[in-house]
PDB file of C-alpha atoms in Angstrom:
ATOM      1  CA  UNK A  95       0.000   0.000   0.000  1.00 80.00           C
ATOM      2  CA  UNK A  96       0.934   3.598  -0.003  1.00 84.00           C
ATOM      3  CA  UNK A  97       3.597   4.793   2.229  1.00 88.00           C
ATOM      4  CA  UNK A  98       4.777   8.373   3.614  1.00 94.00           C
ATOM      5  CA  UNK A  99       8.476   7.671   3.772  1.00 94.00           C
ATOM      6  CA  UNK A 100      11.329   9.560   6.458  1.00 95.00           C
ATOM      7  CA  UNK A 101      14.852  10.331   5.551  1.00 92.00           C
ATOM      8  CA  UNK A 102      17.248   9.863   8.004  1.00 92.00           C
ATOM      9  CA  UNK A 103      15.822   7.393  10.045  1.00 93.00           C
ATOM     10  CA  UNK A 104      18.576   8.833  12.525  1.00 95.00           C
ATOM     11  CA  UNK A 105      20.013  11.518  12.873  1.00 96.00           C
ATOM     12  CA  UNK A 106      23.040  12.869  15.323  1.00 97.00           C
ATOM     13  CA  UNK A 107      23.904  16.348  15.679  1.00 97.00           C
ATOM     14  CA  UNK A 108      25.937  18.822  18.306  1.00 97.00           C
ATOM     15  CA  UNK A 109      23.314  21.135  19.985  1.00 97.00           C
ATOM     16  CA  UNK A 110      23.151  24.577  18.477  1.00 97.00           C
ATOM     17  CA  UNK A 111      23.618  23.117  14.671  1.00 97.00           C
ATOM     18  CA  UNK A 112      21.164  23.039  12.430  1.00 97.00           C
ATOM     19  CA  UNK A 113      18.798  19.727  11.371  1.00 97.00           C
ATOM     20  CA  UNK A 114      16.691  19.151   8.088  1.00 96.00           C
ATOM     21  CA  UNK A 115      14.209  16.205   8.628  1.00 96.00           C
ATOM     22  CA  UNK A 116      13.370  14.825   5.326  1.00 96.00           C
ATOM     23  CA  UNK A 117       9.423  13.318   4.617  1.00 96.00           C
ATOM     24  CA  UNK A 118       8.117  12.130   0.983  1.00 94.00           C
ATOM     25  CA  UNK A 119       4.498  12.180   1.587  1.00 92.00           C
ATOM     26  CA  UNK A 120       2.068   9.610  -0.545  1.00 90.00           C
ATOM     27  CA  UNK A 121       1.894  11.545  -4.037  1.00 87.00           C
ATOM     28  CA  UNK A 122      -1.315  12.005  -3.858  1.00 86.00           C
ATOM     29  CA  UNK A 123      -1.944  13.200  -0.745  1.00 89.00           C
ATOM     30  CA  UNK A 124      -2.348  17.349   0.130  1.00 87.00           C
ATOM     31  CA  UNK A 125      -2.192  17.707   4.339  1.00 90.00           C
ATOM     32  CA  UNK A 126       1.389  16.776   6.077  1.00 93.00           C
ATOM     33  CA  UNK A 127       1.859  16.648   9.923  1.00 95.00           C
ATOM     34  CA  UNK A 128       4.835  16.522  11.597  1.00 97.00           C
ATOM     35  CA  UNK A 129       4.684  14.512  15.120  1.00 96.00           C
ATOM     36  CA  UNK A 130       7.575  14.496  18.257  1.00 97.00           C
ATOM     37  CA  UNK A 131       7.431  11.573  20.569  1.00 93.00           C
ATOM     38  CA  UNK A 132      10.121  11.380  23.355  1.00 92.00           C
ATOM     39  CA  UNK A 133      10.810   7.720  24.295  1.00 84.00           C
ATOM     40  CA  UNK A 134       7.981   5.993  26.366  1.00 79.00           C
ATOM     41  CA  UNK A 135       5.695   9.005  25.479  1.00 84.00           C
ATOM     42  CA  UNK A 136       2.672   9.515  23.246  1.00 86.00           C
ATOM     43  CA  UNK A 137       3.195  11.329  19.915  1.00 90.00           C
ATOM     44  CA  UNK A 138       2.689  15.200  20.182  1.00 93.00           C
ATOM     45  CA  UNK A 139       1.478  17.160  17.213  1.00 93.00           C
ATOM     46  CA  UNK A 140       3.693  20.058  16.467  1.00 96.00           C
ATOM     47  CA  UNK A 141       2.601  21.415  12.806  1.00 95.00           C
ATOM     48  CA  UNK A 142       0.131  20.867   9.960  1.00 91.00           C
ATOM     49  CA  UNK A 143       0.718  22.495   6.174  1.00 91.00           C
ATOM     50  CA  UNK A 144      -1.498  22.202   3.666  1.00 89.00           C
ATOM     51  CA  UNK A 145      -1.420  24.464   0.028  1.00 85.00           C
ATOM     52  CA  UNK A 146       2.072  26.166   1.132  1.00 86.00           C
ATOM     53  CA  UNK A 147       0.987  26.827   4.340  1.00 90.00           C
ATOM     54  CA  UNK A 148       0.938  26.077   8.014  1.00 92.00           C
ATOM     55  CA  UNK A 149      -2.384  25.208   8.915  1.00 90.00           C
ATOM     56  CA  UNK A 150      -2.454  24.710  12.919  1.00 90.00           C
ATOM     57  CA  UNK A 151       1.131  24.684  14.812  1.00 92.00           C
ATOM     58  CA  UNK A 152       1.615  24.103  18.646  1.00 92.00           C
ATOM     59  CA  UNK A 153       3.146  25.097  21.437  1.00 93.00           C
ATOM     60  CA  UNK A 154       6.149  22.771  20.718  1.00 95.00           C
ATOM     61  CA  UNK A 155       6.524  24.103  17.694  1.00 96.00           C
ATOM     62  CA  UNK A 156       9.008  26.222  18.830  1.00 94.00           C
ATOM     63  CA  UNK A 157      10.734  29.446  16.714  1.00 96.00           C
ATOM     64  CA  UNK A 158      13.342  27.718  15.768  1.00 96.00           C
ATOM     65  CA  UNK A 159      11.132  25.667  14.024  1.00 97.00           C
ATOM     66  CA  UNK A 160       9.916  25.283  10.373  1.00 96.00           C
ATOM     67  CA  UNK A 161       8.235  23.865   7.620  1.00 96.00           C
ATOM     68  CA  UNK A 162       8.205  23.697   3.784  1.00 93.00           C
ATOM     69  CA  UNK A 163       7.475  21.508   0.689  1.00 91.00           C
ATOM     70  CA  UNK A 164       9.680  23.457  -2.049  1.00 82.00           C
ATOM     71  CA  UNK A 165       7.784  22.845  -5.790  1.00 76.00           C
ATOM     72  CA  UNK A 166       5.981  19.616  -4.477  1.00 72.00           C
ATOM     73  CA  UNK A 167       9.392  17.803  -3.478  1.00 83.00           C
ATOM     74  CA  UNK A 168      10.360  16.743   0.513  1.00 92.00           C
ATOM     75  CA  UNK A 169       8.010  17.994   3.473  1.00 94.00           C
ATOM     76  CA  UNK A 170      10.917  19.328   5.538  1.00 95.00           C
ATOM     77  CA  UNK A 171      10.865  20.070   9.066  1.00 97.00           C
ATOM     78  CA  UNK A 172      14.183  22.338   9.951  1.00 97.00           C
ATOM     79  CA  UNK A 173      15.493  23.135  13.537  1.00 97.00           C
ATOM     80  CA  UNK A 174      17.543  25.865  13.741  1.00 97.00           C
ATOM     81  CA  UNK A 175      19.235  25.832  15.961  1.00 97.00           C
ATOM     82  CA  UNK A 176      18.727  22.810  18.257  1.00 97.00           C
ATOM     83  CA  UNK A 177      18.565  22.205  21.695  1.00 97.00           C
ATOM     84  CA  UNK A 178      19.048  19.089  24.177  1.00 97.00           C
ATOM     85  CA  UNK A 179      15.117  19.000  24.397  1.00 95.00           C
ATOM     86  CA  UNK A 180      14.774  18.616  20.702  1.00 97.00           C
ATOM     87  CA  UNK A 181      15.986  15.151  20.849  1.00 97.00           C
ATOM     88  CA  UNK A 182      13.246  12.780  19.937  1.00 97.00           C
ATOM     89  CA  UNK A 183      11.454  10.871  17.074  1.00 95.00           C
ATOM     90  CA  UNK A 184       9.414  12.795  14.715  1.00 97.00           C
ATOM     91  CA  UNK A 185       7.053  11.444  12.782  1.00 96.00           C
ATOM     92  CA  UNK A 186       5.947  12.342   9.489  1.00 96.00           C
ATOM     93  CA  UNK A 187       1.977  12.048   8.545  1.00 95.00           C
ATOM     94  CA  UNK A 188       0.186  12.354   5.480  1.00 93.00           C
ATOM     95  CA  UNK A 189      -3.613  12.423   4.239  1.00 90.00           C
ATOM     96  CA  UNK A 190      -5.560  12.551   0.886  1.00 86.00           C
ATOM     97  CA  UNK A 191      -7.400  15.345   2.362  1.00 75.00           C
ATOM     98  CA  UNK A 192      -9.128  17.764   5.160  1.00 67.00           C
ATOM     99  CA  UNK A 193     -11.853  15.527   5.422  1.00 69.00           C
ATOM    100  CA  UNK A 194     -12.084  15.067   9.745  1.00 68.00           C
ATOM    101  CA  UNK A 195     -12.788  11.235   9.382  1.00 75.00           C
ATOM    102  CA  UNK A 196      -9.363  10.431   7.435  1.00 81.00           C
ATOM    103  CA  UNK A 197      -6.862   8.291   9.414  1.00 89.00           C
ATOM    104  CA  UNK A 198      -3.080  10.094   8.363  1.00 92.00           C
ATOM    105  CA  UNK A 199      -0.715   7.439   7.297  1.00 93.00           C
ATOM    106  CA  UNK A 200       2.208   7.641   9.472  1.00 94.00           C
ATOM    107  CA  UNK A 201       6.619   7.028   8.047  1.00 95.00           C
ATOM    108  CA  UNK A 202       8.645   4.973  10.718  1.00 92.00           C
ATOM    109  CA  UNK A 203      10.010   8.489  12.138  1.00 94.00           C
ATOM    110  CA  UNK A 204      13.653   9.717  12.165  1.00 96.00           C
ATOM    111  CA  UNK A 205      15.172   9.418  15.648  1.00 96.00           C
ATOM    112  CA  UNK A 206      17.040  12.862  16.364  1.00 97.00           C
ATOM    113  CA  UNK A 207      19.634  12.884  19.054  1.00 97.00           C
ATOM    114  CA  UNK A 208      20.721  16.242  19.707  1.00 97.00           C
ATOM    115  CA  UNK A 209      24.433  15.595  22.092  1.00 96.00           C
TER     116      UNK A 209
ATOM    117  CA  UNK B 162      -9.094  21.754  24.907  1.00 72.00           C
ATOM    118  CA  UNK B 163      -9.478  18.111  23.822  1.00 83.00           C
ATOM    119  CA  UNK B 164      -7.742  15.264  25.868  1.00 92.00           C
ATOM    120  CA  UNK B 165      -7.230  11.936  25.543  1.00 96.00           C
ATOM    121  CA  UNK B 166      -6.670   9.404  28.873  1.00 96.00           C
ATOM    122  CA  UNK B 167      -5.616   5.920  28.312  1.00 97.00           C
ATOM    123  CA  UNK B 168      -4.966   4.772  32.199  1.00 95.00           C
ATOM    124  CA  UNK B 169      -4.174   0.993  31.077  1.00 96.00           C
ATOM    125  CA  UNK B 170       0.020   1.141  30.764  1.00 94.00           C
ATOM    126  CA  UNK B 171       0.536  -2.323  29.808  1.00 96.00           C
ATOM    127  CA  UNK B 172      -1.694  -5.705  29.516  1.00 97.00           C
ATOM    128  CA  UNK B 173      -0.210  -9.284  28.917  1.00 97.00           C
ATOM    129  CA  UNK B 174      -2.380 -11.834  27.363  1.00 97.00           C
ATOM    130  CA  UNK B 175      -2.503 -15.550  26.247  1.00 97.00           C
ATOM    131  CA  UNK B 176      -2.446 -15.974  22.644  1.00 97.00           C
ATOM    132  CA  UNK B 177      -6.135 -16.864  20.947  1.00 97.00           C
ATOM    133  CA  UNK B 178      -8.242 -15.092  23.583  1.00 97.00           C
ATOM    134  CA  UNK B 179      -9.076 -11.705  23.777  1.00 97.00           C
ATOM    135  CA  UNK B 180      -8.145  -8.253  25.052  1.00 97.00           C
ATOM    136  CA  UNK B 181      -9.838  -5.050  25.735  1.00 97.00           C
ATOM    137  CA  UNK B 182      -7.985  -1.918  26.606  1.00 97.00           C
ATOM    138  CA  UNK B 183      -9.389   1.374  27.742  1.00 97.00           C
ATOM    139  CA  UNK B 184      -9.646   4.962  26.301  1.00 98.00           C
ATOM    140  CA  UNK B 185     -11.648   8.398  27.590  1.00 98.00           C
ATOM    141  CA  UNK B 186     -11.662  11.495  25.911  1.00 97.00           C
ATOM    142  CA  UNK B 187     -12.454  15.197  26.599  1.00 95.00           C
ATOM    143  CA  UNK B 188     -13.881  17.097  24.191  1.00 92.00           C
ATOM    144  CA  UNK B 189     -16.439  20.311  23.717  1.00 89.00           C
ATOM    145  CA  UNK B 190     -17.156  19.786  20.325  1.00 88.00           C
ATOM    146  CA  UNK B 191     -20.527  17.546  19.695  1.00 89.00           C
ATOM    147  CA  UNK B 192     -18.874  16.233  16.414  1.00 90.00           C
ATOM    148  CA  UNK B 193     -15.405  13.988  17.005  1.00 92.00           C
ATOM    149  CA  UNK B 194     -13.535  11.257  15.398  1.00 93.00           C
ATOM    150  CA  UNK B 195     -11.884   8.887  17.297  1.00 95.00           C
ATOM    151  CA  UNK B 196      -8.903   6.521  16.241  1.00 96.00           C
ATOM    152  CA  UNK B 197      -7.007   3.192  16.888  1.00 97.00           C
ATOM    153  CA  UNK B 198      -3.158   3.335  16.326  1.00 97.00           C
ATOM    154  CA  UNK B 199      -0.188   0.576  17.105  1.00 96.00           C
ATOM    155  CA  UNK B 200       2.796   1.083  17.127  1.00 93.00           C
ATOM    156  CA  UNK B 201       5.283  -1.832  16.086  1.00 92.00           C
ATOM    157  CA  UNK B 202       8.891  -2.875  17.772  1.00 91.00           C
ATOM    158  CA  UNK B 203      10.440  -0.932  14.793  1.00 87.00           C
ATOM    159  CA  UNK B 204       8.438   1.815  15.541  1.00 86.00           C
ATOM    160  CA  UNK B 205       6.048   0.978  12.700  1.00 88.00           C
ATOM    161  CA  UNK B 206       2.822   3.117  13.227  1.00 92.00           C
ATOM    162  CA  UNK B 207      -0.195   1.390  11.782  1.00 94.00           C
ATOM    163  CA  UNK B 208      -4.193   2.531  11.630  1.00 94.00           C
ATOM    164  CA  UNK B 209      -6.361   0.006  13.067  1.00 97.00           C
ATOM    165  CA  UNK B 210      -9.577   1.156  13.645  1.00 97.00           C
ATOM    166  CA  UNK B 211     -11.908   4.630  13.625  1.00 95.00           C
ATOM    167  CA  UNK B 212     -15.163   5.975  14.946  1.00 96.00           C
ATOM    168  CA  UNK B 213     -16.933   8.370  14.082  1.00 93.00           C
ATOM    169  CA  UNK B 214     -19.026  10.356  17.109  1.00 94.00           C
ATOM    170  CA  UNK B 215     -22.531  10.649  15.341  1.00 93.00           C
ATOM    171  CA  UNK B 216     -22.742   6.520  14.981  1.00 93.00           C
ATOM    172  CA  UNK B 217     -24.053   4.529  17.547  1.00 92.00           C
ATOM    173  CA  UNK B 218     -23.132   1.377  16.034  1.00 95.00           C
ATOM    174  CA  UNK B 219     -19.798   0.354  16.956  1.00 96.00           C
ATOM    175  CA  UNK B 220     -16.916   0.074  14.309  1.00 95.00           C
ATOM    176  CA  UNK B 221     -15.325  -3.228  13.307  1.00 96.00           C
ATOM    177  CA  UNK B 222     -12.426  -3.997  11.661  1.00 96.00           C
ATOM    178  CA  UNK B 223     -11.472  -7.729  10.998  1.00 95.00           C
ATOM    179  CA  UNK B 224     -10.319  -8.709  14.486  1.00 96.00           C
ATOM    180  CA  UNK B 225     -10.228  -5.657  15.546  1.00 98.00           C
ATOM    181  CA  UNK B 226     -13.519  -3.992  17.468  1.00 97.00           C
ATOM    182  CA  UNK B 227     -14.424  -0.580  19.377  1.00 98.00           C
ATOM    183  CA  UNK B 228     -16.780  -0.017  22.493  1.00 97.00           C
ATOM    184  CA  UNK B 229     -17.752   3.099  21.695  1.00 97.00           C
ATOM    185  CA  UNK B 230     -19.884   4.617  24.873  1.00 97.00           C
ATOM    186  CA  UNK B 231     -20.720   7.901  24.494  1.00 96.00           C
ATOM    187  CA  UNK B 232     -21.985   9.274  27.819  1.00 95.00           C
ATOM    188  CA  UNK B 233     -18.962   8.015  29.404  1.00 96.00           C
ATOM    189  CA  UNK B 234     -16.820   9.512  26.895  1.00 96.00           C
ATOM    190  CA  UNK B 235     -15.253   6.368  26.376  1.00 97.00           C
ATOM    191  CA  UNK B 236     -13.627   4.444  23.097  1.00 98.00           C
ATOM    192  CA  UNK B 237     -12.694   0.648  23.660  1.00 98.00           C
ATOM    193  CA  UNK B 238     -10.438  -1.664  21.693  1.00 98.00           C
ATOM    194  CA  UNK B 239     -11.029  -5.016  21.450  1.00 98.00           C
ATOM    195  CA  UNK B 240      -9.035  -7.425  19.724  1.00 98.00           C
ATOM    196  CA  UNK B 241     -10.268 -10.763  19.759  1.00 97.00           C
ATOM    197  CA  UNK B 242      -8.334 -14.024  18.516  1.00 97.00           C
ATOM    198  CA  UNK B 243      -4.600 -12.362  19.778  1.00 97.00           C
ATOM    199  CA  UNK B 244      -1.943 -13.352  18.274  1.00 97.00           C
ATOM    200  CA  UNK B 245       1.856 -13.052  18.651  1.00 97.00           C
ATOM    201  CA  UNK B 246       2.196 -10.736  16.260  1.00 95.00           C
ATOM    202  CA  UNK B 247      -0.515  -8.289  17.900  1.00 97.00           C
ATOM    203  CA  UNK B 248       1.859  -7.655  20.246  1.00 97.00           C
ATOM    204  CA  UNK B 249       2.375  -3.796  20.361  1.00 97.00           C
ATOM    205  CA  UNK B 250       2.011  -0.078  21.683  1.00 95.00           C
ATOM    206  CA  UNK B 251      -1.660   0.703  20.937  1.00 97.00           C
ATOM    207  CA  UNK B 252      -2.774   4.685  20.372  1.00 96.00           C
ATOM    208  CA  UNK B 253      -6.125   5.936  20.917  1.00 97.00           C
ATOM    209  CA  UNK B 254      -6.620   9.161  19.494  1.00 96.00           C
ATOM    210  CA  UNK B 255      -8.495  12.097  19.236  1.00 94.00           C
ATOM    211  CA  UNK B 256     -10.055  14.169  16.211  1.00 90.00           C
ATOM    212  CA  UNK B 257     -12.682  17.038  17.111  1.00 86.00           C
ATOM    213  CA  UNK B 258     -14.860  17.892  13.954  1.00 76.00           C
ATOM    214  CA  UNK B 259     -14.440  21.871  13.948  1.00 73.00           C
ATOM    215  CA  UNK B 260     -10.370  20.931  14.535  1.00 68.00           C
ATOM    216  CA  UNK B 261      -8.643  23.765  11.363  1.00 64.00           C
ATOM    217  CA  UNK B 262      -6.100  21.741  11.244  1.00 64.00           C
ATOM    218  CA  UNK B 263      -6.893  18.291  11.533  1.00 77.00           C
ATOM    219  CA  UNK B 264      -4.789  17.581  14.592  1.00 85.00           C
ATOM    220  CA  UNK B 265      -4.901  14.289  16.020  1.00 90.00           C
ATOM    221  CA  UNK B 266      -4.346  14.266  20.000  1.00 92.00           C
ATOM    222  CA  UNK B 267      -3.148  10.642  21.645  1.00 95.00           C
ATOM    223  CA  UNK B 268      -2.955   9.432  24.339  1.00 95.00           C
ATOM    224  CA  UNK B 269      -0.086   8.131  26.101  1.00 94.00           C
ATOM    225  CA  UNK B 270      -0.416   4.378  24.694  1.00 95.00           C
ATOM    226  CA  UNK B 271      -0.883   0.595  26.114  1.00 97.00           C
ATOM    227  CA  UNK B 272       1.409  -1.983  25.663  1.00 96.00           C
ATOM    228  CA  UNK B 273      -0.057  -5.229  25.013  1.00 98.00           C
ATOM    229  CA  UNK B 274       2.313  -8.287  25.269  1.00 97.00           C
ATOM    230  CA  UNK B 275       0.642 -11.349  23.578  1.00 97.00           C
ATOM    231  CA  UNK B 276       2.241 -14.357  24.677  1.00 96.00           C
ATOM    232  CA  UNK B 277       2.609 -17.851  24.346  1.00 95.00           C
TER     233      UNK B 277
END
């Protein structure tokens, strides 16, 4: 079946660098989500984008924090810079559209470990 | 500001008989839609099951069913006939119907272990 795929699936970096998280959403598919779930925690929504836009954001999504799809290519999520906190795994979601009874399809999440 | 309680941390069961784990939800919206997630050893993350708020009949999915009670606020899972490979982090989560931006809340997850 379809798939939203994550690129790295992990990631080290030195706090205070910058981080691109890579997501290739299912090609059809128009709203993108990114997720943060610290280890033994549930998944936190941070962003949604939808059209070139950010739709709904969080309180984790922090400042330093953004999104973009460039010309219908990777669904990015940058940090710049990171902290300790930011370590985590985010998780990329997908879905065909707004419609409320959708189920996003979830990528296997890139592990970031911020040292 | 929607919430989503699952009080259950972890549940070990026999393989071939059946488990039921427990979700609530707060929400002020009178429309919702309310989801089943696991999540795999690899950290797969995999829809189960959904329910929508303005059905009383309760959803079913191959082995997998809800118990969906709405004056308590309160979305079952079910999954009958375990087996090994149901073994897993389960999700219940959270949609309300007025949401802009389609956010899904969860809640903090059950582990199920089935065994032997």
């Amino acid at each position: 079946g379809p798939k939203v795929l994550q690129i790295p699936s992990h990631q080290i970096i030195d706090m205070g660098q910058m981080v691109t998280l890579n997501c290739d959403p299912v090609s059809n598919h128009l709203y993108f989500y990114w997720y943060k779930q610290i280890l033994g925690q549930q998944m936190e929504f941070l962003v949604n984008f939808y059209n070139g836009k950010v739709m709904e954001k969080s309180k984790l999504f922090k400042d330093q924090f953004s999104v973009e799809r460039p010309d219908g290519s990777y669904f990015t999520l940058k940090i710049q810079p990171t902290a300790l906190e930011d370590s985590a795994v985010y998780f990329c979601a997908s879905s065909l559209d707004r419609g409320h009874n959708q189920a996003p399809l979830f990528g296997e999440g890139t592990r970031l470990s911020v040292l | 500001a929607q919430k989503v309680t699952q009080t259950q941390t972890s549940i070990s069961v026999v393989e071939k008989t059946t488990v039921t784990m427990d979700c609530v939800y707060e929400t002020r919206d009178s429309s919702y839609f309310l989801f089943w997630y696991k999540q795999t050893a690899s950290g797969e993350i995999v829809f189960l099951i959904r329910q929508d708020s303005y059905k009383k009949e309760n959803a079913t999915v191959g082995h997998y069913s809800l118990n969906f009670q709405k004056p308590k606020s309160s979305i079952g899972l079910i999954i009958t006939a375990t087996q090994i490979e149901d073994s897993a982090v389960y999700f219940c989560a959270m949609r309300e119907g007025n949401s802009a931006g389609n956010k899904l809340t969860f809640g903090i997850g059950t582990r199920v272990l089935v065994r032997p």
